[in-house]
């Protein structure tokens, strides 16, 4: 038997209602904040992500699904959406039609990470990108939207962490400080971090090696060396969060695993999902549009992992979905009526009544069992003498009452059924 590839999973019919419930909440919140839906291809030219996310990041260095197509073009399954959205923004000059473009997405992503609870190789994100304004109010909006969505799903054990990475100049100065601090400890760093010491020293903060983490624990903090503008913007974000009653912590080590961030970064963690705690993350990326060939344009955004959020919801039992039901199950008493039943079901379905019936020549008892299993609200019995007199029996499955319905009044019956 061929099985699903490691790190991927089927979303079976029993799980779909949870996904739909989450997606409805996501769409409602994004619409309230006036974000418009965007969909981009599943694969892009590899250069887009390499340039956009950064060569030295774990995503580009170790996790991308990259392959050559028959014309020898290097393609990559999208590991994230921000670079893809910016590519579309530049390619279609979306900024020419509107100076602030607010977009959202729900889409599968692909990263070849080691699978574990809450970490997959194909996973799904929802997220938003606001391109065209440097206002820190928009950074706060990203946190407000993501927090609101998580709260709407009933999640409680949430921690909002924020940090600022400053402008590129601030960061260059800070990198020098970090280099000085690590210079005499360099030899004790892991091999990856020793390389990053030379190529992109900030990425050492991403290291999962414990000894690296110990070494950088007392390093100077970027947040203590911010430029005036970044400092002021950070204050505005903090102020807005307080006004929105969103509790937050400042986490100076929150550099995030992608190179494009400037100024604000944030993550929302859950205390209910084990090791992979980040439900969502994002921040400002004022240089990415230019890096990918567009005009200099400030932007900010976030993305959240759906599988991880649903895991947190399950562990916190944060919401429950009413059991799936159908309106009517038609029970055939007389085997000759098969095609009449099929015709009747067709009529009801056209009136938007959900209907099912038996296709397996089962006994009346077995058909009733099926009606119960399908959680039918009503059972319609067809057959016997009553049918010959033009009458059907309708049983209300929630209270057991029965009523007789003339077959030629089926339309009126449907209208009544819809009102109930
Ligand atoms: P990210 O932090 O790489 O950011 O991913 C965002 C979220 O996606 C994570 O917090 C996590 O919940 C989920 N996620 C990431 N990798 C996996 C995985 N292997 N399995 C399951 N869930 C995962 C970004 O992707 C940025 N594009 C966010 C952003 C948008 N920044 C600005 N705009």
PDB file of N, CA and C and ligand atoms in Angstrom, residues 59 79-82 105 111 113 118-121 123 125 128-129 256 258 260-261 267 278-283 285 300-305 307-308, ligand 1:
ATOM      1  N   UNK A  59      15.552  28.174   6.351  1.00  0.00           N
ATOM      2  CA  UNK A  59      14.559  27.852   5.313  1.00  0.00           C
ATOM      3  C   UNK A  59      15.261  27.665   3.970  1.00  0.00           C
ATOM      4  N   UNK A  79       7.860  28.051   0.517  1.00  0.00           N
ATOM      5  CA  UNK A  79       8.007  27.771   1.947  1.00  0.00           C
ATOM      6  C   UNK A  79       7.298  28.832   2.790  1.00  0.00           C
ATOM      7  N   UNK A  80       6.901  29.935   2.171  1.00  0.00           N
ATOM      8  CA  UNK A  80       6.208  31.031   2.866  1.00  0.00           C
ATOM      9  C   UNK A  80       5.606  31.917   1.795  1.00  0.00           C
ATOM     10  N   UNK A  81       4.755  32.861   2.206  1.00  0.00           N
ATOM     11  CA  UNK A  81       4.007  33.646   1.217  1.00  0.00           C
ATOM     12  C   UNK A  81       4.529  35.060   0.981  1.00  0.00           C
ATOM     13  N   UNK A  82       5.278  35.600   1.936  1.00  0.00           N
ATOM     14  CA  UNK A  82       5.601  37.031   1.832  1.00  0.00           C
ATOM     15  C   UNK A  82       6.339  37.353   0.535  1.00  0.00           C
ATOM     16  N   UNK A 105      -4.177  35.762   2.829  1.00  0.00           N
ATOM     17  CA  UNK A 105      -4.129  34.472   2.126  1.00  0.00           C
ATOM     18  C   UNK A 105      -4.352  33.326   3.099  1.00  0.00           C
ATOM     19  N   UNK A 111       8.047  22.922   3.677  1.00  0.00           N
ATOM     20  CA  UNK A 111       9.404  23.034   4.238  1.00  0.00           C
ATOM     21  C   UNK A 111       9.854  21.647   4.650  1.00  0.00           C
ATOM     22  N   UNK A 113      11.345  20.094   6.993  1.00  0.00           N
ATOM     23  CA  UNK A 113      11.827  20.090   8.374  1.00  0.00           C
ATOM     24  C   UNK A 113      11.629  18.702   8.954  1.00  0.00           C
ATOM     25  N   UNK A 118       2.919  19.264  15.500  1.00  0.00           N
ATOM     26  CA  UNK A 118       2.799  20.676  15.117  1.00  0.00           C
ATOM     27  C   UNK A 118       3.808  21.123  14.073  1.00  0.00           C
ATOM     28  N   UNK A 119       4.614  20.169  13.555  1.00  0.00           N
ATOM     29  CA  UNK A 119       5.569  20.550  12.494  1.00  0.00           C
ATOM     30  C   UNK A 119       5.465  19.570  11.342  1.00  0.00           C
ATOM     31  N   UNK A 120       5.164  20.094  10.173  1.00  0.00           N
ATOM     32  CA  UNK A 120       4.935  19.248   9.007  1.00  0.00           C
ATOM     33  C   UNK A 120       5.776  19.719   7.834  1.00  0.00           C
ATOM     34  N   UNK A 121       5.778  18.897   6.768  1.00  0.00           N
ATOM     35  CA  UNK A 121       6.510  19.289   5.557  1.00  0.00           C
ATOM     36  C   UNK A 121       5.575  19.984   4.573  1.00  0.00           C
ATOM     37  N   UNK A 123       2.328  22.174   5.257  1.00  0.00           N
ATOM     38  CA  UNK A 123       1.455  22.716   6.301  1.00  0.00           C
ATOM     39  C   UNK A 123       0.701  23.889   5.690  1.00  0.00           C
ATOM     40  N   UNK A 125      -0.819  27.925   6.084  1.00  0.00           N
ATOM     41  CA  UNK A 125      -0.750  29.212   6.788  1.00  0.00           C
ATOM     42  C   UNK A 125      -1.919  30.092   6.378  1.00  0.00           C
ATOM     43  N   UNK A 128      -1.378  37.867   6.477  1.00  0.00           N
ATOM     44  CA  UNK A 128      -1.742  39.142   5.859  1.00  0.00           C
ATOM     45  C   UNK A 128      -0.488  39.947   5.574  1.00  0.00           C
ATOM     46  N   UNK A 129      -0.553  40.750   4.529  1.00  0.00           N
ATOM     47  CA  UNK A 129       0.550  41.650   4.200  1.00  0.00           C
ATOM     48  C   UNK A 129      -0.053  43.018   3.879  1.00  0.00           C
ATOM     49  N   UNK A 256      13.621  36.238  14.508  1.00  0.00           N
ATOM     50  CA  UNK A 256      12.851  35.553  13.476  1.00  0.00           C
ATOM     51  C   UNK A 256      13.769  34.930  12.422  1.00  0.00           C
ATOM     52  N   UNK A 258      13.834  34.721   9.231  1.00  0.00           N
ATOM     53  CA  UNK A 258      13.875  35.201   7.852  1.00  0.00           C
ATOM     54  C   UNK A 258      14.632  36.527   7.834  1.00  0.00           C
ATOM     55  N   UNK A 260      14.373  39.229   5.975  1.00  0.00           N
ATOM     56  CA  UNK A 260      13.827  40.492   5.449  1.00  0.00           C
ATOM     57  C   UNK A 260      13.304  41.469   6.499  1.00  0.00           C
ATOM     58  N   UNK A 261      13.338  41.103   7.784  1.00  0.00           N
ATOM     59  CA  UNK A 261      12.702  41.973   8.772  1.00  0.00           C
ATOM     60  C   UNK A 261      13.501  43.242   9.094  1.00  0.00           C
ATOM     61  N   UNK A 267       5.791  37.470  17.676  1.00  0.00           N
ATOM     62  CA  UNK A 267       5.296  36.099  17.605  1.00  0.00           C
ATOM     63  C   UNK A 267       4.220  35.931  18.656  1.00  0.00           C
ATOM     64  N   UNK A 278       5.272  28.441  18.546  1.00  0.00           N
ATOM     65  CA  UNK A 278       4.852  29.642  17.810  1.00  0.00           C
ATOM     66  C   UNK A 278       3.628  29.372  16.940  1.00  0.00           C
ATOM     67  N   UNK A 279       2.512  30.023  17.289  1.00  0.00           N
ATOM     68  CA  UNK A 279       1.311  29.878  16.454  1.00  0.00           C
ATOM     69  C   UNK A 279       1.395  30.821  15.268  1.00  0.00           C
ATOM     70  N   UNK A 280       2.000  31.977  15.478  1.00  0.00           N
ATOM     71  CA  UNK A 280       2.141  32.881  14.342  1.00  0.00           C
ATOM     72  C   UNK A 280       3.304  33.825  14.573  1.00  0.00           C
ATOM     73  N   UNK A 281       3.743  34.454  13.490  1.00  0.00           N
ATOM     74  CA  UNK A 281       4.868  35.368  13.602  1.00  0.00           C
ATOM     75  C   UNK A 281       4.860  36.323  12.431  1.00  0.00           C
ATOM     76  N   UNK A 282       5.497  37.466  12.633  1.00  0.00           N
ATOM     77  CA  UNK A 282       5.545  38.423  11.531  1.00  0.00           C
ATOM     78  C   UNK A 282       6.355  39.632  11.894  1.00  0.00           C
ATOM     79  N   UNK A 283       6.174  40.681  11.121  1.00  0.00           N
ATOM     80  CA  UNK A 283       6.910  41.904  11.387  1.00  0.00           C
ATOM     81  C   UNK A 283       7.011  42.760  10.143  1.00  0.00           C
ATOM     82  N   UNK A 285       8.879  44.667   7.009  1.00  0.00           N
ATOM     83  CA  UNK A 285       9.940  44.326   6.044  1.00  0.00           C
ATOM     84  C   UNK A 285      10.051  45.440   5.004  1.00  0.00           C
ATOM     85  N   UNK A 300       4.478  45.500   6.043  1.00  0.00           N
ATOM     86  CA  UNK A 300       4.458  44.724   7.284  1.00  0.00           C
ATOM     87  C   UNK A 300       3.469  43.567   7.134  1.00  0.00           C
ATOM     88  N   UNK A 301       3.644  42.504   7.914  1.00  0.00           N
ATOM     89  CA  UNK A 301       2.736  41.362   7.754  1.00  0.00           C
ATOM     90  C   UNK A 301       2.949  40.290   8.807  1.00  0.00           C
ATOM     91  N   UNK A 302       2.174  39.223   8.696  1.00  0.00           N
ATOM     92  CA  UNK A 302       2.356  38.077   9.595  1.00  0.00           C
ATOM     93  C   UNK A 302       1.786  36.833   8.929  1.00  0.00           C
ATOM     94  N   UNK A 303       2.171  35.669   9.455  1.00  0.00           N
ATOM     95  CA  UNK A 303       1.537  34.418   9.016  1.00  0.00           C
ATOM     96  C   UNK A 303       1.390  33.502  10.225  1.00  0.00           C
ATOM     97  N   UNK A 304       0.365  32.631  10.156  1.00  0.00           N
ATOM     98  CA  UNK A 304       0.076  31.723  11.268  1.00  0.00           C
ATOM     99  C   UNK A 304      -0.065  30.302  10.748  1.00  0.00           C
ATOM    100  N   UNK A 305       0.356  29.327  11.551  1.00  0.00           N
ATOM    101  CA  UNK A 305       0.292  27.917  11.142  1.00  0.00           C
ATOM    102  C   UNK A 305      -1.022  27.276  11.568  1.00  0.00           C
ATOM    103  N   UNK A 307      -2.255  24.081  11.264  1.00  0.00           N
ATOM    104  CA  UNK A 307      -2.199  22.784  11.969  1.00  0.00           C
ATOM    105  C   UNK A 307      -1.872  23.007  13.448  1.00  0.00           C
ATOM    106  N   UNK A 308      -0.914  23.905  13.666  1.00  0.00           N
ATOM    107  CA  UNK A 308      -0.470  24.163  15.041  1.00  0.00           C
ATOM    108  C   UNK A 308      -1.586  24.809  15.861  1.00  0.00           C
TER     109      UNK A 308
HETATM  110  P1  LIG B   1       7.257  31.858   9.920  1.00  0.00           P
HETATM  111  O1  LIG B   1       7.532  32.216  11.331  1.00  0.00           O
HETATM  112  O2  LIG B   1       8.316  31.158   9.170  1.00  0.00           O
HETATM  113  O3  LIG B   1       6.890  33.229   9.179  1.00  0.00           O
HETATM  114  O4  LIG B   1       5.938  30.995   9.828  1.00  0.00           O
HETATM  115  C1  LIG B   1       4.726  31.447  10.406  1.00  0.00           C
HETATM  116  C2  LIG B   1       4.018  30.314  11.138  1.00  0.00           C
HETATM  117  O5  LIG B   1       3.859  29.192  10.264  1.00  0.00           O
HETATM  118  C3  LIG B   1       4.785  29.755  12.316  1.00  0.00           C
HETATM  119  O6  LIG B   1       4.580  30.534  13.468  1.00  0.00           O
HETATM  120  C4  LIG B   1       4.156  28.373  12.470  1.00  0.00           C
HETATM  121  O7  LIG B   1       2.944  28.445  13.200  1.00  0.00           O
HETATM  122  C5  LIG B   1       3.840  28.006  11.036  1.00  0.00           C
HETATM  123  N1  LIG B   1       4.852  27.050  10.538  1.00  0.00           N
HETATM  124  C6  LIG B   1       6.075  27.322  10.067  1.00  0.00           C
HETATM  125  N2  LIG B   1       6.727  26.191   9.707  1.00  0.00           N
HETATM  126  C7  LIG B   1       5.872  25.166   9.959  1.00  0.00           C
HETATM  127  C8  LIG B   1       5.930  23.746   9.793  1.00  0.00           C
HETATM  128  N3  LIG B   1       6.990  23.134   9.279  1.00  0.00           N
HETATM  129  N4  LIG B   1       4.856  23.009  10.175  1.00  0.00           N
HETATM  130  C9  LIG B   1       3.750  23.602  10.701  1.00  0.00           C
HETATM  131  N5  LIG B   1       3.636  24.951  10.853  1.00  0.00           N
HETATM  132  C10 LIG B   1       4.677  25.721  10.497  1.00  0.00           C
HETATM  133  C11 LIG B   1       6.588  33.326   7.862  1.00  0.00           C
HETATM  134  O8  LIG B   1       6.319  32.403   7.151  1.00  0.00           O
HETATM  135  C12 LIG B   1       6.525  34.769   7.373  1.00  0.00           C
HETATM  136  N6  LIG B   1       6.189  34.732   5.946  1.00  0.00           N
HETATM  137  C13 LIG B   1       5.523  35.575   8.170  1.00  0.00           C
HETATM  138  C14 LIG B   1       5.386  36.974   7.688  1.00  0.00           C
HETATM  139  C15 LIG B   1       4.439  37.459   6.875  1.00  0.00           C
HETATM  140  N7  LIG B   1       6.206  37.986   7.978  1.00  0.00           N
HETATM  141  C16 LIG B   1       5.778  39.072   7.359  1.00  0.00           C
HETATM  142  N8  LIG B   1       4.726  38.763   6.653  1.00  0.00           N
END
